[in-house]
Amino acid sequence: KVPEGVRDVLRRRLRSLPEPTRAAVAGAAVLGRDVELTRLQRLLDEPEEQVVLALEAAVTAGFLVESGHSWAGGFAFPHELMREAVRDEIPVHRRQRLHLRAMDLLLAAGASEADVIAAADHAWNAGAAADPAETADLLDRAVRLAAASYGYEEAIRFAENRLTLVRRTAPTDVQAGVAVDVARLRLRAGRGYERVLELFDDALAQYLTVGDTESAGAVHSRIGGTLALPRRGMDVTRSLDHFAAAEQLLAAPRDAFHLQRGRMSAAMHSLDSDLLADAADRCAAMAAELGRPDLASAASWGHAWHAMNGGRPAAALARLEQAWSDVQGLGSPLLGW
């Protein structure tokens, strides 16, 4: 946060600038710490010459510095706190409209993946000026793009923002589905297991409220899988209780891969060989039926640990070597791990 004394000084200096310069600095603060002349000119919808003169005055006043490639006309704030202070001085309604316009400009024809991600931030910051459903869809796109590039911190931020939005505007079952999405993303990223359990618990309560027992059973299964992960706070006993609850609610529990995969993990840690063998067999059968080598690798993992627990390390190693060979061509770090 900008210290209040510093904010007061910046506020006075900002108010002393001519109106065109203030407008240019405000637009730059909305776009980000680094700004291209062309994009700022389109945001302000003013003649380029007027924007250039305003930016030159902003540089002279110390609010901006020239940066980037000279041909792109790049400018930047000397410090992120200065940008934050300037942005906070923009009246809320005007700031939201500027973010909305920035979003529209970024999503014009030919938008890159980076443009979509930046547009999602603008949509979120546009607040009430943006359509909630469109913002939620854009945040969802940004989540998938960021996660695909392993930008999990950014993906989680977008996902949590989307959840906040749908909790204000969407039906209960939709809220529950988005909460599950955020929890699964956090699990995939290994970020915040307590938050994962909190999200799953919320979704479970919401699904039971609307009478969706199938979805509630799936969430019980995912809670069980989370509790069986080898980490601080691991609780295999509670994990097995949730798997048992899932079996009671799911219409076809033996055909639910997430349930059998979770039971397999809990059984391995609790040394329950019969349960481990049964769950691994079911996983293998489903993988074969679906033609999914990624799922087959999980089954091989279970069979390997069943052999290890039974005192057959050579058989266990053979299973794991075969699984490793099978997944090398799939390009999944998670399966490789």
Tab-separated table of C-alpha atoms in Angstrom:
chain	number	residue	atom	x	y	z
A	1	LYS	CA	0.000	0.000	0.000
A	2	VAL	CA	1.097	3.549	-0.711
A	3	PRO	CA	1.929	5.395	2.543
A	4	GLU	CA	-0.627	8.131	3.140
A	5	GLY	CA	1.997	10.881	3.261
A	6	VAL	CA	3.396	9.829	-0.108
A	7	ARG	CA	-0.121	9.556	-1.500
A	8	ASP	CA	-0.889	13.150	-0.420
A	9	VAL	CA	2.209	14.462	-2.181
A	10	LEU	CA	1.395	12.555	-5.375
A	11	ARG	CA	-2.211	13.704	-5.203
A	12	ARG	CA	-1.188	17.360	-5.027
A	13	ARG	CA	1.308	16.950	-7.868
A	14	LEU	CA	-1.246	15.136	-9.998
A	15	ARG	CA	-3.864	17.832	-9.483
A	16	SER	CA	-1.381	20.498	-10.547
A	17	LEU	CA	-1.026	18.933	-14.001
A	18	PRO	CA	-3.040	20.184	-16.981
A	19	GLU	CA	-6.190	18.157	-17.657
A	20	PRO	CA	-4.880	16.390	-20.822
A	21	THR	CA	-1.791	15.278	-18.901
A	22	ARG	CA	-3.871	14.042	-15.957
A	23	ALA	CA	-6.070	12.093	-18.366
A	24	ALA	CA	-3.043	10.497	-20.033
A	25	VAL	CA	-1.491	9.530	-16.706
A	26	ALA	CA	-4.815	8.099	-15.511
A	27	GLY	CA	-5.209	6.057	-18.696
A	28	ALA	CA	-1.664	4.775	-18.354
A	29	ALA	CA	-2.347	3.754	-14.744
A	30	VAL	CA	-5.345	1.716	-15.879
A	31	LEU	CA	-3.404	-0.057	-18.646
A	32	GLY	CA	-0.514	-1.121	-16.413
A	33	ARG	CA	2.946	-0.189	-15.304
A	34	ASP	CA	4.293	-0.328	-18.889
A	35	VAL	CA	2.250	1.350	-21.612
A	36	GLU	CA	2.513	1.644	-25.383
A	37	LEU	CA	1.611	4.951	-26.963
A	38	THR	CA	-0.688	3.406	-29.579
A	39	ARG	CA	-2.712	1.470	-27.023
A	40	LEU	CA	-3.036	4.494	-24.739
A	41	GLN	CA	-4.106	6.693	-27.641
A	42	ARG	CA	-6.826	4.170	-28.544
A	43	LEU	CA	-7.974	4.003	-24.935
A	44	LEU	CA	-8.251	7.779	-24.602
A	45	ASP	CA	-9.675	8.165	-28.121
A	46	GLU	CA	-7.754	11.410	-28.584
A	47	PRO	CA	-5.523	12.613	-31.452
A	48	GLU	CA	-2.075	11.041	-31.266
A	49	GLU	CA	-0.302	14.403	-31.213
A	50	GLN	CA	-2.311	15.512	-28.161
A	51	VAL	CA	-1.507	12.263	-26.343
A	52	VAL	CA	2.200	12.597	-27.163
A	53	LEU	CA	2.310	16.138	-25.774
A	54	ALA	CA	0.485	14.982	-22.614
A	55	LEU	CA	2.918	12.105	-22.129
A	56	GLU	CA	5.905	14.393	-22.567
A	57	ALA	CA	4.496	16.642	-19.853
A	58	ALA	CA	3.965	13.564	-17.625
A	59	VAL	CA	7.612	12.582	-18.139
A	60	THR	CA	8.749	16.117	-17.265
A	61	ALA	CA	6.625	15.996	-14.105
A	62	GLY	CA	8.199	12.665	-13.082
A	63	PHE	CA	5.063	10.533	-13.322
A	64	LEU	CA	6.310	8.516	-16.303
A	65	VAL	CA	9.622	7.565	-17.876
A	66	GLU	CA	10.337	6.479	-21.424
A	67	SER	CA	10.838	2.726	-21.694
A	68	GLY	CA	10.814	-0.213	-24.061
A	69	HIS	CA	11.441	0.053	-27.758
A	70	SER	CA	11.533	3.553	-29.145
A	71	TRP	CA	9.485	2.493	-32.201
A	72	ALA	CA	6.668	1.303	-29.926
A	73	GLY	CA	6.526	4.554	-27.978
A	74	GLY	CA	6.833	2.864	-24.598
A	75	PHE	CA	6.284	4.587	-21.256
A	76	ALA	CA	6.317	3.301	-17.701
A	77	PHE	CA	5.696	4.403	-14.137
A	78	PRO	CA	8.929	4.670	-12.137
A	79	HIS	CA	7.387	2.491	-9.409
A	80	GLU	CA	4.279	0.341	-9.055
A	81	LEU	CA	3.255	2.313	-5.951
A	82	MET	CA	3.095	5.467	-8.055
A	83	ARG	CA	0.808	3.761	-10.551
A	84	GLU	CA	-1.375	2.512	-7.708
A	85	ALA	CA	-1.643	5.992	-6.220
A	86	VAL	CA	-2.608	7.507	-9.566
A	87	ARG	CA	-5.164	4.786	-10.279
A	88	ASP	CA	-6.768	5.252	-6.867
A	89	GLU	CA	-7.305	8.936	-7.654
A	90	ILE	CA	-9.520	8.141	-10.644
A	91	PRO	CA	-13.236	8.295	-9.701
A	92	VAL	CA	-14.596	4.743	-9.435
A	93	HIS	CA	-17.120	4.992	-12.257
A	94	ARG	CA	-14.591	6.519	-14.662
A	95	ARG	CA	-11.956	3.952	-13.680
A	96	GLN	CA	-14.370	1.106	-14.305
A	97	ARG	CA	-15.343	2.498	-17.711
A	98	LEU	CA	-11.666	2.811	-18.652
A	99	HIS	CA	-11.060	-0.819	-17.664
A	100	LEU	CA	-14.083	-1.865	-19.725
A	101	ARG	CA	-12.809	0.028	-22.753
A	102	ALA	CA	-9.337	-1.472	-22.289
A	103	MET	CA	-10.912	-4.936	-22.213
A	104	ASP	CA	-12.784	-4.271	-25.473
A	105	LEU	CA	-9.622	-3.000	-27.157
A	106	LEU	CA	-7.662	-6.078	-26.116
A	107	LEU	CA	-10.344	-8.474	-27.338
A	108	ALA	CA	-10.528	-6.927	-30.800
A	109	ALA	CA	-9.816	-9.170	-33.780
A	110	GLY	CA	-6.533	-11.033	-33.502
A	111	ALA	CA	-6.302	-11.024	-29.706
A	112	SER	CA	-3.347	-13.078	-28.484
A	113	GLU	CA	-3.389	-15.331	-25.425
A	114	ALA	CA	-1.577	-12.576	-23.508
A	115	ASP	CA	-4.283	-10.115	-24.597
A	116	VAL	CA	-7.029	-12.426	-23.318
A	117	ILE	CA	-5.297	-12.769	-19.954
A	118	ALA	CA	-4.833	-8.997	-19.672
A	119	ALA	CA	-8.455	-8.462	-20.759
A	120	ALA	CA	-9.644	-10.756	-17.946
A	121	ASP	CA	-7.903	-8.502	-15.429
A	122	HIS	CA	-9.562	-5.453	-16.969
A	123	ALA	CA	-12.965	-7.166	-16.948
A	124	TRP	CA	-12.598	-7.947	-13.248
A	125	ASN	CA	-11.501	-4.393	-12.445
A	126	ALA	CA	-14.377	-2.979	-14.519
A	127	GLY	CA	-16.692	-4.201	-11.770
A	128	ALA	CA	-20.329	-3.207	-12.241
A	129	ALA	CA	-19.572	-1.618	-15.624
A	130	ALA	CA	-19.001	-5.073	-17.151
A	131	ASP	CA	-21.573	-7.792	-17.775
A	132	PRO	CA	-21.113	-10.408	-14.978
A	133	ALA	CA	-21.657	-13.400	-17.250
A	134	GLU	CA	-19.163	-12.114	-19.825
A	135	THR	CA	-16.626	-11.391	-17.098
A	136	ALA	CA	-17.045	-14.895	-15.653
A	137	ASP	CA	-16.533	-16.463	-19.098
A	138	LEU	CA	-13.453	-14.331	-19.746
A	139	LEU	CA	-11.980	-15.226	-16.351
A	140	ASP	CA	-12.569	-18.898	-17.142
A	141	ARG	CA	-10.675	-18.518	-20.441
A	142	ALA	CA	-7.825	-16.796	-18.604
A	143	VAL	CA	-7.684	-19.598	-16.020
A	144	ARG	CA	-7.292	-22.230	-18.728
A	145	LEU	CA	-4.699	-20.247	-20.686
A	146	ALA	CA	-2.596	-19.491	-17.615
A	147	ALA	CA	-2.796	-23.056	-16.295
A	148	ALA	CA	-1.832	-24.494	-19.691
A	149	SER	CA	1.411	-22.508	-19.474
A	150	TYR	CA	1.923	-23.580	-15.827
A	151	GLY	CA	1.257	-20.020	-14.651
A	152	TYR	CA	-0.592	-21.437	-11.674
A	153	GLU	CA	-0.388	-18.403	-9.396
A	154	GLU	CA	-2.079	-16.288	-12.046
A	155	ALA	CA	-4.560	-19.043	-12.917
A	156	ILE	CA	-5.587	-19.417	-9.269
A	157	ARG	CA	-6.048	-15.655	-8.900
A	158	PHE	CA	-8.381	-15.610	-11.912
A	159	ALA	CA	-10.222	-18.695	-10.668
A	160	GLU	CA	-10.804	-17.225	-7.208
A	161	ASN	CA	-12.050	-13.981	-8.801
A	162	ARG	CA	-14.453	-15.973	-10.954
A	163	LEU	CA	-15.756	-17.789	-7.878
A	164	THR	CA	-16.307	-14.472	-6.081
A	165	LEU	CA	-18.293	-13.220	-9.068
A	166	VAL	CA	-20.517	-16.275	-9.518
A	167	ARG	CA	-21.285	-16.336	-5.810
A	168	ARG	CA	-22.898	-12.924	-6.299
A	169	THR	CA	-24.785	-13.710	-9.474
A	170	ALA	CA	-25.196	-17.432	-10.244
A	171	PRO	CA	-27.518	-20.213	-8.986
A	172	THR	CA	-26.358	-22.457	-6.146
A	173	ASP	CA	-25.416	-25.421	-8.316
A	174	VAL	CA	-23.290	-23.219	-10.581
A	175	GLN	CA	-21.522	-21.767	-7.534
A	176	ALA	CA	-20.762	-25.287	-6.332
A	177	GLY	CA	-19.364	-26.305	-9.716
A	178	VAL	CA	-17.038	-23.317	-9.841
A	179	ALA	CA	-15.864	-23.975	-6.274
A	180	VAL	CA	-14.953	-27.523	-7.358
A	181	ASP	CA	-13.086	-26.113	-10.366
A	182	VAL	CA	-11.012	-23.825	-8.131
A	183	ALA	CA	-10.271	-26.654	-5.692
A	184	ARG	CA	-9.155	-28.995	-8.481
A	185	LEU	CA	-6.922	-26.295	-9.952
A	186	ARG	CA	-5.318	-25.735	-6.551
A	187	LEU	CA	-4.761	-29.482	-6.200
A	188	ARG	CA	-3.156	-29.633	-9.630
A	189	ALA	CA	-0.906	-26.716	-8.701
A	190	GLY	CA	-0.199	-27.934	-5.158
A	191	ARG	CA	-1.338	-24.595	-3.700
A	192	GLY	CA	-3.287	-24.345	-0.437
A	193	TYR	CA	-4.637	-27.714	0.663
A	194	GLU	CA	-6.673	-26.203	3.495
A	195	ARG	CA	-8.338	-23.915	0.955
A	196	VAL	CA	-8.998	-26.973	-1.230
A	197	LEU	CA	-10.848	-28.715	1.592
A	198	GLU	CA	-12.762	-25.525	2.411
A	199	LEU	CA	-13.922	-25.213	-1.204
A	200	PHE	CA	-14.921	-28.868	-1.424
A	201	ASP	CA	-16.841	-28.615	1.862
A	202	ASP	CA	-18.738	-25.565	0.568
A	203	ALA	CA	-19.551	-27.306	-2.711
A	204	LEU	CA	-20.705	-30.445	-0.896
A	205	ALA	CA	-23.128	-28.458	1.256
A	206	GLN	CA	-24.467	-26.610	-1.801
A	207	TYR	CA	-25.022	-29.780	-3.827
A	208	LEU	CA	-26.839	-31.425	-0.916
A	209	THR	CA	-28.988	-28.290	-0.522
A	210	VAL	CA	-30.211	-28.523	-4.127
A	211	GLY	CA	-30.546	-32.319	-3.955
A	212	ASP	CA	-27.813	-33.162	-6.473
A	213	THR	CA	-26.628	-36.386	-4.854
A	214	GLU	CA	-24.486	-37.476	-7.818
A	215	SER	CA	-22.395	-34.297	-7.665
A	216	ALA	CA	-22.304	-34.497	-3.864
A	217	GLY	CA	-20.946	-38.039	-4.144
A	218	ALA	CA	-18.231	-36.842	-6.527
A	219	VAL	CA	-17.218	-34.131	-4.053
A	220	HIS	CA	-17.067	-36.672	-1.207
A	221	SER	CA	-14.691	-38.647	-3.404
A	222	ARG	CA	-12.517	-35.604	-4.089
A	223	ILE	CA	-12.371	-34.751	-0.380
A	224	GLY	CA	-11.280	-38.324	0.278
A	225	GLY	CA	-8.567	-38.033	-2.354
A	226	THR	CA	-7.298	-34.775	-0.873
A	227	LEU	CA	-7.162	-36.193	2.648
A	228	ALA	CA	-5.164	-39.187	1.362
A	229	LEU	CA	-2.417	-37.052	-0.180
A	230	PRO	CA	0.970	-37.521	1.525
A	231	ARG	CA	1.346	-34.172	3.257
A	232	ARG	CA	1.042	-32.537	6.624
A	233	GLY	CA	-2.575	-33.001	7.726
A	234	MET	CA	-3.033	-36.255	5.831
A	235	ASP	CA	-5.912	-38.265	7.371
A	236	VAL	CA	-6.492	-41.686	5.830
A	237	THR	CA	-9.285	-42.588	8.265
A	238	ARG	CA	-11.376	-39.551	7.298
A	239	SER	CA	-10.428	-40.170	3.684
A	240	LEU	CA	-11.951	-43.659	3.741
A	241	ASP	CA	-15.070	-42.282	5.445
A	242	HIS	CA	-15.575	-39.844	2.554
A	243	PHE	CA	-15.036	-42.597	-0.013
A	244	ALA	CA	-17.681	-44.690	1.767
A	245	ALA	CA	-20.078	-41.713	1.641
A	246	ALA	CA	-19.329	-41.291	-2.063
A	247	GLU	CA	-20.181	-44.932	-2.734
A	248	GLN	CA	-23.575	-44.412	-1.087
A	249	LEU	CA	-24.403	-41.381	-3.253
A	250	LEU	CA	-22.939	-42.200	-6.659
A	251	ALA	CA	-25.173	-44.100	-9.061
A	252	ALA	CA	-22.264	-46.237	-10.363
A	253	PRO	CA	-19.419	-45.959	-7.843
A	254	ARG	CA	-17.365	-48.777	-9.382
A	255	ASP	CA	-17.270	-46.822	-12.663
A	256	ALA	CA	-16.167	-43.519	-11.084
A	257	PHE	CA	-12.442	-43.300	-11.805
A	258	HIS	CA	-11.809	-40.480	-9.323
A	259	LEU	CA	-13.336	-42.607	-6.563
A	260	GLN	CA	-11.368	-45.746	-7.371
A	261	ARG	CA	-8.139	-43.760	-7.834
A	262	GLY	CA	-8.660	-42.133	-4.441
A	263	ARG	CA	-9.484	-45.422	-2.720
A	264	MET	CA	-6.313	-46.853	-4.235
A	265	SER	CA	-4.177	-44.109	-2.693
A	266	ALA	CA	-5.841	-44.378	0.728
A	267	ALA	CA	-5.491	-48.158	0.668
A	268	MET	CA	-1.794	-47.920	-0.155
A	269	HIS	CA	-1.157	-45.672	2.844
A	270	SER	CA	-3.315	-47.763	5.186
A	271	LEU	CA	-1.754	-51.052	3.931
A	272	ASP	CA	-5.208	-52.418	3.036
A	273	SER	CA	-4.084	-54.851	0.334
A	274	ASP	CA	-7.538	-56.156	-0.582
A	275	LEU	CA	-8.929	-52.659	-1.124
A	276	LEU	CA	-5.787	-51.629	-3.020
A	277	ALA	CA	-6.042	-54.593	-5.404
A	278	ASP	CA	-9.760	-54.071	-5.998
A	279	ALA	CA	-9.393	-50.345	-6.699
A	280	ALA	CA	-6.375	-50.872	-8.980
A	281	ASP	CA	-8.261	-53.547	-10.925
A	282	ARG	CA	-11.230	-51.214	-11.416
A	283	CYS	CA	-8.943	-48.388	-12.563
A	284	ALA	CA	-7.243	-50.697	-15.041
A	285	ALA	CA	-10.587	-51.913	-16.402
A	286	MET	CA	-11.869	-48.366	-16.911
A	287	ALA	CA	-8.613	-47.291	-18.570
A	288	ALA	CA	-8.865	-50.230	-20.990
A	289	GLU	CA	-12.525	-49.538	-21.758
A	290	LEU	CA	-11.766	-45.887	-22.502
A	291	GLY	CA	-8.436	-46.457	-24.248
A	292	ARG	CA	-6.744	-44.014	-21.859
A	293	PRO	CA	-3.027	-44.680	-21.227
A	294	ASP	CA	-2.944	-41.797	-18.743
A	295	LEU	CA	-5.520	-43.568	-16.582
A	296	ALA	CA	-3.751	-46.886	-17.076
A	297	SER	CA	-0.607	-45.408	-15.535
A	298	ALA	CA	-2.506	-44.744	-12.306
A	299	ALA	CA	-3.723	-48.338	-12.259
A	300	SER	CA	-0.148	-49.565	-12.772
A	301	TRP	CA	0.920	-47.447	-9.817
A	302	GLY	CA	-1.694	-49.174	-7.664
A	303	HIS	CA	-0.742	-52.638	-8.843
A	304	ALA	CA	2.921	-51.850	-8.190
A	305	TRP	CA	2.250	-50.837	-4.599
A	306	HIS	CA	0.080	-53.913	-4.114
A	307	ALA	CA	3.037	-56.035	-5.181
A	308	MET	CA	5.379	-54.061	-2.927
A	309	ASN	CA	3.079	-54.433	0.094
A	310	GLY	CA	2.920	-58.161	-0.667
A	311	GLY	CA	6.698	-58.518	-0.511
A	312	ARG	CA	7.304	-58.714	-4.285
A	313	PRO	CA	9.607	-55.754	-5.033
A	314	ALA	CA	10.775	-57.102	-8.411
A	315	ALA	CA	7.179	-57.291	-9.644
A	316	ALA	CA	6.526	-53.807	-8.274
A	317	LEU	CA	9.539	-52.371	-10.092
A	318	ALA	CA	8.495	-54.045	-13.348
A	319	ARG	CA	5.044	-52.453	-13.085
A	320	LEU	CA	6.496	-49.007	-12.446
A	321	GLU	CA	9.052	-49.315	-15.256
A	322	GLN	CA	6.270	-50.236	-17.679
A	323	ALA	CA	4.115	-47.328	-16.476
A	324	TRP	CA	7.039	-44.939	-16.880
A	325	SER	CA	7.611	-46.202	-20.425
A	326	ASP	CA	3.915	-45.737	-21.239
A	327	VAL	CA	3.639	-42.135	-19.996
A	328	GLN	CA	6.871	-40.725	-21.442
A	329	GLY	CA	5.165	-39.858	-24.708
A	330	LEU	CA	2.141	-38.205	-23.083
A	331	GLY	CA	3.946	-34.976	-22.136
A	332	SER	CA	2.420	-34.738	-18.664
A	333	PRO	CA	4.765	-33.742	-15.820
A	334	LEU	CA	2.109	-34.802	-13.318
A	335	LEU	CA	1.912	-38.360	-14.696
A	336	GLY	CA	5.699	-38.510	-14.884
A	337	TRP	CA	5.934	-37.587	-11.237
